mmCIF file of C-alpha atoms in Angstrom:
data_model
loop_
_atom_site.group_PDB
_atom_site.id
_atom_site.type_symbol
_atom_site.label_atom_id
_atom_site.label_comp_id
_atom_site.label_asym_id
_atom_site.label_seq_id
_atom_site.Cartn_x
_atom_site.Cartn_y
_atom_site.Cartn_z
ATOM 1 C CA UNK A 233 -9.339 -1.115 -1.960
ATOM 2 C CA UNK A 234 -6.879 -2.944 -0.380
ATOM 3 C CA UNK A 235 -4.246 -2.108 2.502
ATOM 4 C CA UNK A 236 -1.717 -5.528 3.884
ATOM 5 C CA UNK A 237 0.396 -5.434 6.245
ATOM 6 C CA UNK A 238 0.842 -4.714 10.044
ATOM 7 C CA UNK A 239 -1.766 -2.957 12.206
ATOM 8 C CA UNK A 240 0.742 -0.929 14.344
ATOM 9 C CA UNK A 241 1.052 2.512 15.217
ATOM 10 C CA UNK A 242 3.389 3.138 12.411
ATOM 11 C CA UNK A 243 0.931 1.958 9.663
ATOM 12 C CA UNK A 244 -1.706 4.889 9.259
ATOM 13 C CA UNK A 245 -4.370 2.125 9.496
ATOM 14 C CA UNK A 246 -6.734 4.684 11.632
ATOM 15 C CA UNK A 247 -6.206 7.124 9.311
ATOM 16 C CA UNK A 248 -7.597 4.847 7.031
ATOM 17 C CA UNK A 249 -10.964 3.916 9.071
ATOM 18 C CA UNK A 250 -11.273 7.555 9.046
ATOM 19 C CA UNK A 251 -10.628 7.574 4.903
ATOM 20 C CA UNK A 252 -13.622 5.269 4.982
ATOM 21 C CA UNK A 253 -15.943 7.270 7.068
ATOM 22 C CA UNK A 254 -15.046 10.436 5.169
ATOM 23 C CA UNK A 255 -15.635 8.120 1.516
ATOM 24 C CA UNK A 256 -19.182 6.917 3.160
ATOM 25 C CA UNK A 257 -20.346 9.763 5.742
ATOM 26 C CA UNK A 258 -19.299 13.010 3.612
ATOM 27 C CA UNK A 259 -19.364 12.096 0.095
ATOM 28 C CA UNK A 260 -22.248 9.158 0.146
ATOM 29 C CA UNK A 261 -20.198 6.596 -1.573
ATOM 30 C CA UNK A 262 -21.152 2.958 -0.623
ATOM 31 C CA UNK A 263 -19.640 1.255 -3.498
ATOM 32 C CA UNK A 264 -16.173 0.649 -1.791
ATOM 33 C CA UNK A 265 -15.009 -1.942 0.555
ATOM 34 C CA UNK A 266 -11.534 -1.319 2.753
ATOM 35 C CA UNK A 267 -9.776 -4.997 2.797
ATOM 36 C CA UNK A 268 -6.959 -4.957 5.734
ATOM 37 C CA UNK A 269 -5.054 -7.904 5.741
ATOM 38 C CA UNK A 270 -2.436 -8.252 8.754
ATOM 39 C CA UNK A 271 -2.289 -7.966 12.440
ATOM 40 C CA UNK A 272 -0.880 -5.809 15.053
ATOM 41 C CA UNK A 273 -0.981 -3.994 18.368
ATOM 42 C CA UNK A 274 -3.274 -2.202 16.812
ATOM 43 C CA UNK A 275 -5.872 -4.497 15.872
ATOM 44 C CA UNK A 276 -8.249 -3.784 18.606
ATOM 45 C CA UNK A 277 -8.382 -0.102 18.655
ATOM 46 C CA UNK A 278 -8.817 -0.369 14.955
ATOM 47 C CA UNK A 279 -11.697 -2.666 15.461
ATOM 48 C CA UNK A 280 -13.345 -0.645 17.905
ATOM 49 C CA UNK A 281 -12.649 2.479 15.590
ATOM 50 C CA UNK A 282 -14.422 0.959 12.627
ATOM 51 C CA UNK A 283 -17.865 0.467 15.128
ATOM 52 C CA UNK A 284 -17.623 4.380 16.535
ATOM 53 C CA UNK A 285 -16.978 5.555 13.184
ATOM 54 C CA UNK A 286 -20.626 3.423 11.506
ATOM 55 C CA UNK A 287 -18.029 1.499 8.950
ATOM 56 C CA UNK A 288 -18.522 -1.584 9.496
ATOM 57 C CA UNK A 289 -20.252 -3.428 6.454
ATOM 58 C CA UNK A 290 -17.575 -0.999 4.397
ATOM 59 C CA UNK A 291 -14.462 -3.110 6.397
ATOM 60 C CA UNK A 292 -13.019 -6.430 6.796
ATOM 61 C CA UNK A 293 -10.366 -7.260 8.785
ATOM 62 C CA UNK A 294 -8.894 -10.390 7.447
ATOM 63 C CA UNK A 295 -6.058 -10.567 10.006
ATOM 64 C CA UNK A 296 -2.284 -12.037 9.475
ATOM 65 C CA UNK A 297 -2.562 -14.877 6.744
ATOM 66 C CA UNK A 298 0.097 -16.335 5.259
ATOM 67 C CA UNK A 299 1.591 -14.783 1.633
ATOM 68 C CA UNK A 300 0.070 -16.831 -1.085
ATOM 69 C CA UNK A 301 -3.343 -15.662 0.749
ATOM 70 C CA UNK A 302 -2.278 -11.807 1.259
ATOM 71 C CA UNK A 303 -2.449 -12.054 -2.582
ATOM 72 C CA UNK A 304 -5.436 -13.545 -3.170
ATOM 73 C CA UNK A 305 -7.305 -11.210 -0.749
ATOM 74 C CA UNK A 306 -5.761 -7.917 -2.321
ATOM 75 C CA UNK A 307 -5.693 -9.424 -5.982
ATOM 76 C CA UNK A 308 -9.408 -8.457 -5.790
ATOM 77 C CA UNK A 309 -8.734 -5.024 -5.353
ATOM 78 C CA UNK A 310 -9.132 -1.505 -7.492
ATOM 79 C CA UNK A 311 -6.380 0.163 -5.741
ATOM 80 C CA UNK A 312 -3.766 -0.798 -3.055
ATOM 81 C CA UNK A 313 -3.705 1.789 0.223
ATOM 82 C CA UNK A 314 -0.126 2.921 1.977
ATOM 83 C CA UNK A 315 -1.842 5.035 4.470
ATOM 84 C CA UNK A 316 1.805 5.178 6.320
ATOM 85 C CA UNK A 317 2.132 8.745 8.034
ATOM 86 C CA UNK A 318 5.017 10.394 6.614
ATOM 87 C CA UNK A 319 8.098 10.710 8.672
ATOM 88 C CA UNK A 320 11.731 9.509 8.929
ATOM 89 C CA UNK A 321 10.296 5.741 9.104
ATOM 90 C CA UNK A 322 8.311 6.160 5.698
ATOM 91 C CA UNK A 323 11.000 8.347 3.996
ATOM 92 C CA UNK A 324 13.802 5.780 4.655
ATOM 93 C CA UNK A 325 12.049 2.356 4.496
ATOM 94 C CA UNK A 326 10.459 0.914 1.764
ATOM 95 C CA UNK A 327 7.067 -0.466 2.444
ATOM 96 C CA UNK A 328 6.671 -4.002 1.411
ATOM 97 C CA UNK A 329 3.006 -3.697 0.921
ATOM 98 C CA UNK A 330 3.393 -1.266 -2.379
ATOM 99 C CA UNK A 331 6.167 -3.222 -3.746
ATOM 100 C CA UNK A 332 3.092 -6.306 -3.237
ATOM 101 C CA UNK A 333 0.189 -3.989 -5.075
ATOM 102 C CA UNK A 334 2.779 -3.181 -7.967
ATOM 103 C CA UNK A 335 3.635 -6.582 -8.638
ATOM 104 C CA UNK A 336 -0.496 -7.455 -8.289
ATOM 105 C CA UNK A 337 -0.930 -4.589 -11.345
ATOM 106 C CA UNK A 338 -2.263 -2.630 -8.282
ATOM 107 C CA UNK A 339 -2.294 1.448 -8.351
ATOM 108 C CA UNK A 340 -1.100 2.854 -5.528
ATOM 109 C CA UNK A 341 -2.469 5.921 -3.009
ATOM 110 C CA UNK A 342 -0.225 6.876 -0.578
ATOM 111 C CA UNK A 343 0.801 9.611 1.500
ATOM 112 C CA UNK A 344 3.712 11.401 0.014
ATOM 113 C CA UNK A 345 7.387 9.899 1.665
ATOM 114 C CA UNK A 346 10.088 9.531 -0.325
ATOM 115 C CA UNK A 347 10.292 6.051 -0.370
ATOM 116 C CA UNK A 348 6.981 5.493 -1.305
ATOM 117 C CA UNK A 349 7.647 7.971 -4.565
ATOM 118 C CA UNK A 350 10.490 5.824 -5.105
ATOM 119 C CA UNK A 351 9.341 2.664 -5.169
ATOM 120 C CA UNK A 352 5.868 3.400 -6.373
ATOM 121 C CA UNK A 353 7.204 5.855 -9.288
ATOM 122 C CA UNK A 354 4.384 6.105 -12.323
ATOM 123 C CA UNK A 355 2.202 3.352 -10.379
ATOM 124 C CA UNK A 356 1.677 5.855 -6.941
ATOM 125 C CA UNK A 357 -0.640 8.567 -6.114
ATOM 126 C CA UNK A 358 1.233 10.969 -3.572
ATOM 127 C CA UNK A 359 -1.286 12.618 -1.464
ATOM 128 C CA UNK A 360 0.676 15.505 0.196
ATOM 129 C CA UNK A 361 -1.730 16.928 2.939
ATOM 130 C CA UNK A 362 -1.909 13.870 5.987
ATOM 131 C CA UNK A 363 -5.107 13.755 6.175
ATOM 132 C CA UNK A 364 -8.548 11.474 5.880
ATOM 133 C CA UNK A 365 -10.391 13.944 3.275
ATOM 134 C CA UNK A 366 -7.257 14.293 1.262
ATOM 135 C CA UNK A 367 -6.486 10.582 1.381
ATOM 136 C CA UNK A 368 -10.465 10.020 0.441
ATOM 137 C CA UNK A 369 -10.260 12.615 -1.929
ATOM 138 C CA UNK A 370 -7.236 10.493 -3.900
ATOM 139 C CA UNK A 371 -8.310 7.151 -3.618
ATOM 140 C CA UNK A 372 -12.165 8.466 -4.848
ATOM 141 C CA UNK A 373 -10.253 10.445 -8.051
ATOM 142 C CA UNK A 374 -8.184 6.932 -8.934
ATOM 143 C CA UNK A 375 -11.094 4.407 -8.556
ATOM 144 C CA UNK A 376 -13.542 6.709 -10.536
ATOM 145 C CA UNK A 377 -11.220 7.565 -13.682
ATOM 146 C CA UNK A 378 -10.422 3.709 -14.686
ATOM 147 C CA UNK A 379 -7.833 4.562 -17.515
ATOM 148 C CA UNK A 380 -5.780 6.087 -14.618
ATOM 149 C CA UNK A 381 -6.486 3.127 -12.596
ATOM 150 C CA UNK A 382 -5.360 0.638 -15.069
ATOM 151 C CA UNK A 383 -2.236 2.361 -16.597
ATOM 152 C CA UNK A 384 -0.984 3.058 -13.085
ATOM 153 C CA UNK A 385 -1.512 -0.423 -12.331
ATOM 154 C CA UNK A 386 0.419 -1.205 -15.461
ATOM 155 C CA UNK A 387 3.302 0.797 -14.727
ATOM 156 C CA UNK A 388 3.759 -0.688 -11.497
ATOM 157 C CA UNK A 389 3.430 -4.132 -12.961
ATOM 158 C CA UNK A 390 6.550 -3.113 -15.496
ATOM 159 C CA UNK A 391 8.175 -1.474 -12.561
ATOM 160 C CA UNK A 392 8.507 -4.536 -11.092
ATOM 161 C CA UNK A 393 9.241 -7.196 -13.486
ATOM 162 C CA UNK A 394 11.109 -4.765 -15.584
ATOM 163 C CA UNK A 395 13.619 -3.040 -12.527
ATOM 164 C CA UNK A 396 12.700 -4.484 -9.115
ATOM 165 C CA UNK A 397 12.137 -8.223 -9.462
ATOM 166 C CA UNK A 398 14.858 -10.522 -7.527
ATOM 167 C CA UNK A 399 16.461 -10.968 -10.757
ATOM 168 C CA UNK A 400 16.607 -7.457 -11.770
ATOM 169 C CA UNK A 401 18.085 -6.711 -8.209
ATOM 170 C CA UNK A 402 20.531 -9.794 -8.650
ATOM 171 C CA UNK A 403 22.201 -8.320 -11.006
ATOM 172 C CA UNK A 404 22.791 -4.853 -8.999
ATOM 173 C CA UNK A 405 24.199 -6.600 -5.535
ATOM 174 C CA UNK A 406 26.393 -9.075 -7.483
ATOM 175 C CA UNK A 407 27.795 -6.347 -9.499
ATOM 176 C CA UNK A 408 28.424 -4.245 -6.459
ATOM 177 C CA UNK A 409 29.878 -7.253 -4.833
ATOM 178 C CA UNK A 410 31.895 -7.988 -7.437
ATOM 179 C CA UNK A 411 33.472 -3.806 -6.884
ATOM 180 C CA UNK A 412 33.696 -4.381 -3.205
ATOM 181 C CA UNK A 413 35.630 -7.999 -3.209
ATOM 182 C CA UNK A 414 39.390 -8.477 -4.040
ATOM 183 C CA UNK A 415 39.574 -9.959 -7.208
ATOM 184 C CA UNK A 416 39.908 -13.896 -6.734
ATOM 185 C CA UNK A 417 43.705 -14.740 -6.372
ATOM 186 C CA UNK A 418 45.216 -17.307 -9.270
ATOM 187 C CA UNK A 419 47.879 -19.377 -8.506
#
């Protein structure tokens, strides 16, 4: 599983160590590795979490890299993490990192917002209760039932070329440009 992006306070990324030691402590799972690519404020606490919580050889921290190599680390991945806690912040903003996983083919877990249901649509798994077991408990259901895995991954792939590619979204602004503007004068 893969999470990208920053390692602030606003990114849910130690609720996410704490998704890990749930997925390896409580339910004896040692198949899955947590990739988080990015950097932050955060980065240190987050490190230290990952030795007081016995993750370790379950994490990497691949810190800020540039684009092309966000997408090779995550393309990798089963499922992309949004582990954002919900709020005004994740209700309003859309976070780049699922619009990234969708266009990967990536399913995506993520705590409910309404941004996130937004953007994600058919690719997203909502998890409702903000919490590491219930987090776990999605990400665990996803990776182990690989039809849902791949057409979630799917739909987010359409998604994307199909409604939210630069192209697609071209065509929207200039349109709504076009209703805002004075018509050009002719003379």
């Amino acid at each position: 599983a893969a999470s990208a992006g920053g390692l602030g306070a606003h990114d849910g990324v130690e609720t996410l160590i704490e998704t890990m030691a749930v997925i390896v402590h409580e339910t004896g799972r040692h198949d899955l590795r947590f990739v988080l690519v990015g950097d932050g404020d955060q980065r240190d606490p987050v490190d230290r979490l990952i030795d007081e919580l016995g993750v370790r050889p379950y994490v990497t921290l691949a810190g800020w890299v540039p684009q092309d190599e966000v997408h090779r680390q995550i393309r990798g991945a089963d499922v992309g993490l949004a582990p954002d806690p919900p709020g005004p912040r994740s209700d309003r903003a859309t976070v780049m990192k699922i619009l990234d996983y969708m266009a990967l083919g990536l399913p995506v877990v993520s705590f409910e917002s309404t941004e996130a249901r937004v953007s994600a649509a058919d690719a997203g798994v909502f998890v409702e209760e903000h919490s590491p077991a219930a987090f776990a408990k999605a990400i665990l259901a996803l990776i182990d039932d690989g039809t849902q895995c791949a057409e979630r991954g799917a739909a987010g792939r359409r998604r994307v070329e199909e409604e939210l590619s630069w192209e697609k979204q071209a065509e929207a602004y200039i349109g709504a440009l076009g209703e805002l503007l004075p018509p050009p004068a002719h003379g």
